[in-house]
mmCIF file with all atom_site columns, C-alpha atoms in Angstrom:
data_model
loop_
_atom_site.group_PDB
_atom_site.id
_atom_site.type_symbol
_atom_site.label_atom_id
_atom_site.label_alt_id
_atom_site.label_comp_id
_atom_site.label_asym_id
_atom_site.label_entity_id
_atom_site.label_seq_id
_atom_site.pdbx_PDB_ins_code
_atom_site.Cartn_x
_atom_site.Cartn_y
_atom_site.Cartn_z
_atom_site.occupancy
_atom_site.B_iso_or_equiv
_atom_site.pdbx_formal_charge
_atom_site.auth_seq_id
_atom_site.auth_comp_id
_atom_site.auth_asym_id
_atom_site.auth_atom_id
_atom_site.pdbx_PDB_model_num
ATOM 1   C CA . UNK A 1 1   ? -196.598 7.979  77.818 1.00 79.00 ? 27  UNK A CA 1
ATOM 2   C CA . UNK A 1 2   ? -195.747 4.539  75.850 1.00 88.00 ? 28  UNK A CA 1
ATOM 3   C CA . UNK A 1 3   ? -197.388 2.969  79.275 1.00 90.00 ? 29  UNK A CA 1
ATOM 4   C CA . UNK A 1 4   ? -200.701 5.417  78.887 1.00 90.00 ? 30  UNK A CA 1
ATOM 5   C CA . UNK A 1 5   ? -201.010 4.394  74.980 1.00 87.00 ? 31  UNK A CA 1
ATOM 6   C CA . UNK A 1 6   ? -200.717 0.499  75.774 1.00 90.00 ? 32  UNK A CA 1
ATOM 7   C CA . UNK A 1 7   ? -203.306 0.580  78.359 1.00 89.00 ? 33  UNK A CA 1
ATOM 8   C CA . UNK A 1 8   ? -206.027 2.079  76.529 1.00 86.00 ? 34  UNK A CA 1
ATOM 9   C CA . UNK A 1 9   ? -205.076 0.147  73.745 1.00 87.00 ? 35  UNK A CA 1
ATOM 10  C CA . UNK A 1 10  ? -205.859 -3.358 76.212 1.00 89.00 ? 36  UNK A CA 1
ATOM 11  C CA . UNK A 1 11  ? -208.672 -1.339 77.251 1.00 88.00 ? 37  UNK A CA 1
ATOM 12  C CA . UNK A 1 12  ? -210.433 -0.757 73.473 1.00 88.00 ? 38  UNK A CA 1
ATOM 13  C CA . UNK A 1 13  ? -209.917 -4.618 72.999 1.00 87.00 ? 39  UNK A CA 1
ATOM 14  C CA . UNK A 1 14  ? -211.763 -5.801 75.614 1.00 89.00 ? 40  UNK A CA 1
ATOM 15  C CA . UNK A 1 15  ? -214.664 -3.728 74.694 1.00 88.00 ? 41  UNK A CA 1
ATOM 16  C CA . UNK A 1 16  ? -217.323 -5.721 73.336 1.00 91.00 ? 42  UNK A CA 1
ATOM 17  C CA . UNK A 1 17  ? -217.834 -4.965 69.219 1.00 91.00 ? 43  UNK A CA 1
ATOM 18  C CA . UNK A 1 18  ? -220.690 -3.038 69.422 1.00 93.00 ? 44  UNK A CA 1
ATOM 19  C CA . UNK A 1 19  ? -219.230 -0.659 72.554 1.00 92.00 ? 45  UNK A CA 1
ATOM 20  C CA . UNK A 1 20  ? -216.065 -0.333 69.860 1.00 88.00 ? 46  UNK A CA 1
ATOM 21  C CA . UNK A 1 21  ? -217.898 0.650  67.436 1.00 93.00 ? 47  UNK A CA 1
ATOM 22  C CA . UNK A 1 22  ? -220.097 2.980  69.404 1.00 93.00 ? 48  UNK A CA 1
ATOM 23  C CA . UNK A 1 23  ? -216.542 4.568  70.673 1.00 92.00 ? 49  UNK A CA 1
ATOM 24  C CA . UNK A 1 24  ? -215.377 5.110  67.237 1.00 93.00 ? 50  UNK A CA 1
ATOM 25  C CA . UNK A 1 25  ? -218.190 6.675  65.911 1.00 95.00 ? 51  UNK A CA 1
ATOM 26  C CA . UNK A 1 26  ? -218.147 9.039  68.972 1.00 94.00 ? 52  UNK A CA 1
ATOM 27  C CA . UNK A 1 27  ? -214.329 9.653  68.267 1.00 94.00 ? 53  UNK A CA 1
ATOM 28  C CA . UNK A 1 28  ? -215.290 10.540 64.732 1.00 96.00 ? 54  UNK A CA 1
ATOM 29  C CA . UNK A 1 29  ? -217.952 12.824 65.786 1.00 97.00 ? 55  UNK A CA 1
ATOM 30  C CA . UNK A 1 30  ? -215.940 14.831 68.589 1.00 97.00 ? 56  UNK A CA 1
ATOM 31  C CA . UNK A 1 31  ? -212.923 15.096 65.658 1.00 97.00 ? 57  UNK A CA 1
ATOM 32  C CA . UNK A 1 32  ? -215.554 16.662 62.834 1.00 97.00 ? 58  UNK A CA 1
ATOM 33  C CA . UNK A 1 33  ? -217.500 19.023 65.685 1.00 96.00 ? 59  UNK A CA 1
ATOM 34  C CA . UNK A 1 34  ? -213.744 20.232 66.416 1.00 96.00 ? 60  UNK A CA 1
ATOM 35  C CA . UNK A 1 35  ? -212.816 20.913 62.793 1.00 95.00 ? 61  UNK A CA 1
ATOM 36  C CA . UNK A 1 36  ? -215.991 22.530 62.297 1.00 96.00 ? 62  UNK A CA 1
ATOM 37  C CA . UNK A 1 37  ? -215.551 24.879 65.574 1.00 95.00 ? 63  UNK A CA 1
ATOM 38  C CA . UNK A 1 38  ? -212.058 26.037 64.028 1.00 94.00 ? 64  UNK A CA 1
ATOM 39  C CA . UNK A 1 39  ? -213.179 26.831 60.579 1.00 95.00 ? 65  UNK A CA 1
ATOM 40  C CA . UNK A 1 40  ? -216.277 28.297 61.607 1.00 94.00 ? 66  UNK A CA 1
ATOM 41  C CA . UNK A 1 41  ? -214.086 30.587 64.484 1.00 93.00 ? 67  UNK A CA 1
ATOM 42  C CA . UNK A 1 42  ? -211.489 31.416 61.192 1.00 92.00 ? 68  UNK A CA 1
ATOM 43  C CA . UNK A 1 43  ? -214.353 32.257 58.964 1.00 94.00 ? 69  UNK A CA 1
ATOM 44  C CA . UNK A 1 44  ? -215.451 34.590 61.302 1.00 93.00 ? 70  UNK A CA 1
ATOM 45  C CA . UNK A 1 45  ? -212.606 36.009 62.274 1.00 92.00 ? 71  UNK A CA 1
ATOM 46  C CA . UNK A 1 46  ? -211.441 36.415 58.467 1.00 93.00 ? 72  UNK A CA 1
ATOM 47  C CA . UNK A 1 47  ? -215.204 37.861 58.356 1.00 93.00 ? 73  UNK A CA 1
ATOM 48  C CA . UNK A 1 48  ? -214.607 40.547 60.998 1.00 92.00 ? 74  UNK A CA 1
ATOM 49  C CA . UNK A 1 49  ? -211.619 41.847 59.465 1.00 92.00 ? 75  UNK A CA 1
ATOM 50  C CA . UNK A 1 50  ? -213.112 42.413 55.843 1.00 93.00 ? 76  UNK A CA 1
ATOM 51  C CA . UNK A 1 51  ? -215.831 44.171 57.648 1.00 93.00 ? 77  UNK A CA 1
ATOM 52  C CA . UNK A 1 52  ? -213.243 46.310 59.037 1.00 91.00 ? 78  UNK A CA 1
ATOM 53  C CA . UNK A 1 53  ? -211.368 47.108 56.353 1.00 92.00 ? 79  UNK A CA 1
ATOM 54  C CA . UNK A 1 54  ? -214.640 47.962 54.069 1.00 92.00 ? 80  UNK A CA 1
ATOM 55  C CA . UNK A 1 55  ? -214.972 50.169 56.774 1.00 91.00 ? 81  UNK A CA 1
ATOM 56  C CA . UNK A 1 56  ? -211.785 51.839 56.792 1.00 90.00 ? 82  UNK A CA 1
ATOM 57  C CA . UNK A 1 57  ? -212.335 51.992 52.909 1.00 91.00 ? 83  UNK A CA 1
ATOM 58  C CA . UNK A 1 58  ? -215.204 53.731 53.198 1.00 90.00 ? 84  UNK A CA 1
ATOM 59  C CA . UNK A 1 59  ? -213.921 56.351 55.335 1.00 89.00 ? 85  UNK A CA 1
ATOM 60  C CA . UNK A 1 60  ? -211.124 57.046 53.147 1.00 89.00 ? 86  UNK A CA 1
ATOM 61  C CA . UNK A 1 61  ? -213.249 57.617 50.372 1.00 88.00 ? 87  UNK A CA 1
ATOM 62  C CA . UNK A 1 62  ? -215.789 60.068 52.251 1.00 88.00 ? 88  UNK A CA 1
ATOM 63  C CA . UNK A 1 63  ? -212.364 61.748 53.500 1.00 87.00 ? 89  UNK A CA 1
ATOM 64  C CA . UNK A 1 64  ? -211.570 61.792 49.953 1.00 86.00 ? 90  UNK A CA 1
ATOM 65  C CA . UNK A 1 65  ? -215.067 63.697 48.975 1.00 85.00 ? 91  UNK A CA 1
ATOM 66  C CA . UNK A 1 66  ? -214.608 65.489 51.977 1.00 85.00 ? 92  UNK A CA 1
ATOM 67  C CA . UNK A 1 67  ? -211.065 67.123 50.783 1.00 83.00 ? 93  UNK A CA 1
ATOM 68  C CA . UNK A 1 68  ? -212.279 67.577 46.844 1.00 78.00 ? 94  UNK A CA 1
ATOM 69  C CA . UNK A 1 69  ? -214.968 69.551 48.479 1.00 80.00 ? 95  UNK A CA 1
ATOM 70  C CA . UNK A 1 70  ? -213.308 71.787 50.502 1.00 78.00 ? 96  UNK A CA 1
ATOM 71  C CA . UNK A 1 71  ? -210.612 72.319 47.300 1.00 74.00 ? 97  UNK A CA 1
ATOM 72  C CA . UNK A 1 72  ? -213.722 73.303 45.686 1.00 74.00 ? 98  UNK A CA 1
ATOM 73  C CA . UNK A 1 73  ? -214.761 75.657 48.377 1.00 72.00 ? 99  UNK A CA 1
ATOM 74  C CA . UNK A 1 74  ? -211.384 77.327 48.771 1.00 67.00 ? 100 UNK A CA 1
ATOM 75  C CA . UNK A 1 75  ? -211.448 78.197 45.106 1.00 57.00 ? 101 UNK A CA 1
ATOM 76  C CA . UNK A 1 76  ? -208.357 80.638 43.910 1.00 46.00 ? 102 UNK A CA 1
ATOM 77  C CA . UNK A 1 77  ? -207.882 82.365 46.761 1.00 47.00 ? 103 UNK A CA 1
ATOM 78  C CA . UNK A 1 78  ? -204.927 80.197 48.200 1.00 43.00 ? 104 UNK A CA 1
ATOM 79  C CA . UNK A 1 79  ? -203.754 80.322 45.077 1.00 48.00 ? 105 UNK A CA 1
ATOM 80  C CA . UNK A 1 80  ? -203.951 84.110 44.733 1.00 56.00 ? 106 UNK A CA 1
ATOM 81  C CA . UNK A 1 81  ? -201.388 84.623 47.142 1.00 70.00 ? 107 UNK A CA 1
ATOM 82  C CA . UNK A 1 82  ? -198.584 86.491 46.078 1.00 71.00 ? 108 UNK A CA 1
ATOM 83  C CA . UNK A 1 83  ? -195.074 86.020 47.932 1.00 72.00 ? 109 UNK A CA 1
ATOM 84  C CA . UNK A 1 84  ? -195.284 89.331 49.487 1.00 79.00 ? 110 UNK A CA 1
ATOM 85  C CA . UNK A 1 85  ? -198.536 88.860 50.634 1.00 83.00 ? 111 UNK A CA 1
ATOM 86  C CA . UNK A 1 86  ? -197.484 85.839 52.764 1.00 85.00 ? 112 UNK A CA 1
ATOM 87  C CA . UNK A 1 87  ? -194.373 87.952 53.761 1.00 84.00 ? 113 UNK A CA 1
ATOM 88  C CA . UNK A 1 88  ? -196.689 90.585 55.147 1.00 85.00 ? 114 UNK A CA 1
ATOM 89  C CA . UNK A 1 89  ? -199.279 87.816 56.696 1.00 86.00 ? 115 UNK A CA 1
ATOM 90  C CA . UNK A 1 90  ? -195.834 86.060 58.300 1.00 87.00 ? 116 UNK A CA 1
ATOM 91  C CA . UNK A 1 91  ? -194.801 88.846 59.628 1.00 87.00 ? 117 UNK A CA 1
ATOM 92  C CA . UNK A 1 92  ? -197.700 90.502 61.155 1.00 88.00 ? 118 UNK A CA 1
ATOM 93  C CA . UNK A 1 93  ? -198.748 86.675 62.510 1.00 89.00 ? 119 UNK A CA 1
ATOM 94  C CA . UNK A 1 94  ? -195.657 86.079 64.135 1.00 89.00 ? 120 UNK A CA 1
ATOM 95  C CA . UNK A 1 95  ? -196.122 89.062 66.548 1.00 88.00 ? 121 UNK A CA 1
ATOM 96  C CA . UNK A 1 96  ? -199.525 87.719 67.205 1.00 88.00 ? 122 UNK A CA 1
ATOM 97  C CA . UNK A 1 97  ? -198.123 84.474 68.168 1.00 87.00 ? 123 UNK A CA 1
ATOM 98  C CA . UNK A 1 98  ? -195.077 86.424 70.521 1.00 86.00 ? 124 UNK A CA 1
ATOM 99  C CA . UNK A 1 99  ? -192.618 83.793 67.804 1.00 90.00 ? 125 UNK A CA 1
ATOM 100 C CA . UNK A 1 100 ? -189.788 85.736 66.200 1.00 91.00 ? 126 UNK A CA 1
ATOM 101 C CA . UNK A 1 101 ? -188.415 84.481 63.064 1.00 93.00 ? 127 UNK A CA 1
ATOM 102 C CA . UNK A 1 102 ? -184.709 84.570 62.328 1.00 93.00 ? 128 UNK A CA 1
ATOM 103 C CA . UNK A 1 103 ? -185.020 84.960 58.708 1.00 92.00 ? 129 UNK A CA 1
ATOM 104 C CA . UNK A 1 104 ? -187.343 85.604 56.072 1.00 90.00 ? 130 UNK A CA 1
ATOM 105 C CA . UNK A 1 105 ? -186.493 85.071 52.493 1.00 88.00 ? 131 UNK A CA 1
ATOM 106 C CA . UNK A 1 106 ? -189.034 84.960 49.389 1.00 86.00 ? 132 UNK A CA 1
ATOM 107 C CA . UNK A 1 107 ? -189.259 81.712 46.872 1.00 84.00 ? 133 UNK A CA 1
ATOM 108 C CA . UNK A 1 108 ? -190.319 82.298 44.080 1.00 80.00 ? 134 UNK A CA 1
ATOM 109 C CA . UNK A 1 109 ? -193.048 84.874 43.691 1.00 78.00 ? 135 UNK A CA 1
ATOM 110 C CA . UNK A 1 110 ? -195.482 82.817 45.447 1.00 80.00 ? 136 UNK A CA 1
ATOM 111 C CA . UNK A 1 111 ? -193.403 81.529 48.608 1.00 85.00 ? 137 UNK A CA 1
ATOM 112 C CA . UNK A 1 112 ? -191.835 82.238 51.961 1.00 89.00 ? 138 UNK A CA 1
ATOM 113 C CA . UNK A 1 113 ? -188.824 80.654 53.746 1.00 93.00 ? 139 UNK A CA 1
ATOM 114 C CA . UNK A 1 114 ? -189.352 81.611 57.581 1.00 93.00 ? 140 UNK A CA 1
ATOM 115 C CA . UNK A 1 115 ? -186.413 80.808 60.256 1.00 95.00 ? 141 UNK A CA 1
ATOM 116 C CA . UNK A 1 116 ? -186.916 80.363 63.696 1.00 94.00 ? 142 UNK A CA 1
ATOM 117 C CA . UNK A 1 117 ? -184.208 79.377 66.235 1.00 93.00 ? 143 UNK A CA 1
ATOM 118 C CA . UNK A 1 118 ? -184.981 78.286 69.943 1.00 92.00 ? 144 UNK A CA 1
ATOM 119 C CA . UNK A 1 119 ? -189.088 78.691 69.474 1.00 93.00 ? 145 UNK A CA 1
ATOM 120 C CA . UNK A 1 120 ? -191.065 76.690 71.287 1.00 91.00 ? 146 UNK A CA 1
ATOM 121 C CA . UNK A 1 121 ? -192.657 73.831 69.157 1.00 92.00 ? 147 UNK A CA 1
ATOM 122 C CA . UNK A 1 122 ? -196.513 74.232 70.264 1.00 91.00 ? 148 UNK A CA 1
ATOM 123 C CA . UNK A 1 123 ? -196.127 77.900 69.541 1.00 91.00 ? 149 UNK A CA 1
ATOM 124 C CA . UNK A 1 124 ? -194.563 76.887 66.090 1.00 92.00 ? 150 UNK A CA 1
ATOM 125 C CA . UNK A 1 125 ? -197.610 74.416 65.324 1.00 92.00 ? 151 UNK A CA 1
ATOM 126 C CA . UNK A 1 126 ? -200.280 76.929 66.413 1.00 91.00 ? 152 UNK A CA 1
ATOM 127 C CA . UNK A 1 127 ? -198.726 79.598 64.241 1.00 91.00 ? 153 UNK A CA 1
ATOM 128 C CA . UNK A 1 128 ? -198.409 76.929 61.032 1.00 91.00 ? 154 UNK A CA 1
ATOM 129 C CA . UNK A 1 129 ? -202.379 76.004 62.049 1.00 89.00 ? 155 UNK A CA 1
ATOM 130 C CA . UNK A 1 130 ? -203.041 79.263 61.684 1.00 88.00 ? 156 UNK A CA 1
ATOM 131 C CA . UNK A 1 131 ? -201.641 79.902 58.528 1.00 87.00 ? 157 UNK A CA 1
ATOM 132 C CA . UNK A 1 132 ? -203.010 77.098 56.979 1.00 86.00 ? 158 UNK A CA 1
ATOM 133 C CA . UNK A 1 133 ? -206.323 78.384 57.588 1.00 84.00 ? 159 UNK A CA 1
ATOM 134 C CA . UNK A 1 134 ? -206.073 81.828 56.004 1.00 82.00 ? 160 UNK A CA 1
ATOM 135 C CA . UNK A 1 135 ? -204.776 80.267 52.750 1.00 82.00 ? 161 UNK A CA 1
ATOM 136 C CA . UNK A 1 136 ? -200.924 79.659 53.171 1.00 86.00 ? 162 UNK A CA 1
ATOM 137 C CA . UNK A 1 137 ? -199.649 75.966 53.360 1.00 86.00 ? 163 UNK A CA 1
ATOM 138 C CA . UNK A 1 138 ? -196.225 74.245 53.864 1.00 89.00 ? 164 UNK A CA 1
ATOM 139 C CA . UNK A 1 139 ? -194.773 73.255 51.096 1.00 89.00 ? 165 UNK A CA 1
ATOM 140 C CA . UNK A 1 140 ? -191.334 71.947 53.114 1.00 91.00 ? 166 UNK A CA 1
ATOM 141 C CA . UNK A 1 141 ? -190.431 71.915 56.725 1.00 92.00 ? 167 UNK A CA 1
ATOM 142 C CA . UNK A 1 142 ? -187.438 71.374 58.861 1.00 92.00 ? 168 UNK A CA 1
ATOM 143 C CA . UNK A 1 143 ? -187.289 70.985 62.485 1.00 92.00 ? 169 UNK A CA 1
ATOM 144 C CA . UNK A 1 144 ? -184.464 70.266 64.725 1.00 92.00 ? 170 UNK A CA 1
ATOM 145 C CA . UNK A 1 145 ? -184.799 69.621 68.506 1.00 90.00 ? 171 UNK A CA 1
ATOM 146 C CA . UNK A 1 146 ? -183.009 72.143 71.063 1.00 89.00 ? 172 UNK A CA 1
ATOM 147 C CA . UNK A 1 147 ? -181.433 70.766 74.027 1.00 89.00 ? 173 UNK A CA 1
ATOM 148 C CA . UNK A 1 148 ? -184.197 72.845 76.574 1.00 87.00 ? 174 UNK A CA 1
ATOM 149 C CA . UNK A 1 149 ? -187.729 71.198 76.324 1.00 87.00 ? 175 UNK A CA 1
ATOM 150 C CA . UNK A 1 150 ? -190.255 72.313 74.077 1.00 88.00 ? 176 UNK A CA 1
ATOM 151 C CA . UNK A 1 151 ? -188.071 74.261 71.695 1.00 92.00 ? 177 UNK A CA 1
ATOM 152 C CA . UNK A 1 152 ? -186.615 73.905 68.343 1.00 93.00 ? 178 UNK A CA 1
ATOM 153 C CA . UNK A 1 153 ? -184.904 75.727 65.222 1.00 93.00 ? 179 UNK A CA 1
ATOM 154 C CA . UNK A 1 154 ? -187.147 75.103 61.737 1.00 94.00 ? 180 UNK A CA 1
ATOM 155 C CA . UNK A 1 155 ? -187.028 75.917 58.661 1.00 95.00 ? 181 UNK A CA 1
ATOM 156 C CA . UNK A 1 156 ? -190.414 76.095 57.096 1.00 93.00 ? 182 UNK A CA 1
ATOM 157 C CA . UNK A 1 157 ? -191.216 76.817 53.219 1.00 91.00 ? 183 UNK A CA 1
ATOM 158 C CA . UNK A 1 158 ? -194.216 78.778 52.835 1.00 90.00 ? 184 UNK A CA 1
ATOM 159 C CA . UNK A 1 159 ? -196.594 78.917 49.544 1.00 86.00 ? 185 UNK A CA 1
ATOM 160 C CA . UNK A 1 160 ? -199.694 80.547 48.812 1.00 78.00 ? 186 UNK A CA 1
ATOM 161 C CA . UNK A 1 161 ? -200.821 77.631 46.058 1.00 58.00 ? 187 UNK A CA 1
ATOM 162 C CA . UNK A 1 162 ? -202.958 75.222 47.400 1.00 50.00 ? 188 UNK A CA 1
ATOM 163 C CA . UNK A 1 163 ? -201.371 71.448 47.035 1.00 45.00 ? 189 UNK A CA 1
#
C-alpha cells in the first residue's frame, strides 16, 4: 500500500503545473459530485419515509372517523343488552356453531363468562365474530392451547356495552 501511495506521489510531481492543477481541480470536483449524490440519495430517502408515514397517519385517522361512525350507527342497542339476554344469545349460538360451553356464569347484569374446554380455536373465533356483530363484545379473554391441534380451553367475558 505504502509502495502504491509513493508512486503516485512521484507520479503527481512530475506532472507539469498546469496538468497538477487541472488534476486537483478534477479531484475536487469528483469529491463535491460524490457528497452531493449522498445527500441528495439521504434526502430522498428521509423524503420517502415522511411520505409514508403521512400516509399511515392518514389512514389512522379515516380508521378513526370510520369507528366514531359506526359507534354512532350502533346507537344503544349494544348497550341495551341485558346479561340474560346475552345468556340466551350464548346459548342458542353455541348450538349453531356445534361449540359446547363448559360453563356459563353472569357478570354483572350486563355480562357473560362462557367456558369452553377442548373447542377447536377457528370454531371459537367464528362464534366470538359472530357475536360481535349482533351487539355483544369481549370484554376479557383467556385461551390456553390443548395438546391436539386446533383446540383450546378459554375463558371469555362477555358484555353487552359497547367499549
Amino acid at each position: 500500500m505504502t509502495e502504491l501511495w509513493v508512486n503516485l506521489r512521484s507520479g503527481f510531481g512530475n506532472l507539469e503545473p498546469n496538468e497538477r492543477t487541472a488534476l486537483v481541480a478534477l479531484g475536487i470536483f469528483m469529491l463535491m459530485l460524490l457528497c452531493y449524490f449522498t445527500l441528495t440519495s439521504a434526502m430522498s430517502f428521509y423524503s420517502n419515509r415522511l411520505e409514508e408515514r403521512n400516509r399511515y397517519v392518514a389512514l389512522v385517522a379515516r380508521m378513526e372517523s370510520t369507528m366514531d361512525t359506526a359507534r354512532q350507527n350502533l346507537g344503544g342497542t349494544a348497550s341495551t343488552l341485558s346479561g340474560q339476554q346475552i345468556l340466551n344469545q350464548v346459548s342458542r349460538t353455541t348450538r349453531q356453531f356445534d361449540i359446547k360451553p363448559t360453563r356459563l356464569q353472569p357478570e354483572g347484569s350486563d355480562g357473560v363468562s362462557v367456558w369452553f374446554d377442548d373447542v377447536a380455536f377457528n370454531d371459537l373465533m367464528r362464534w366470538l365474530d359472530s357475536q360481535s356483530r349482533s351487539g355483544i363484545g369481549v370484554k376479557q379473554m383467556s385461551v390456553d392451547r390443548e395438546e391436539s391441534a386446533g383446540t383450546v380451553n378459554a375463558r371469555v367475558v362477555l358484555s353487552g356495552k359497547s367499549g
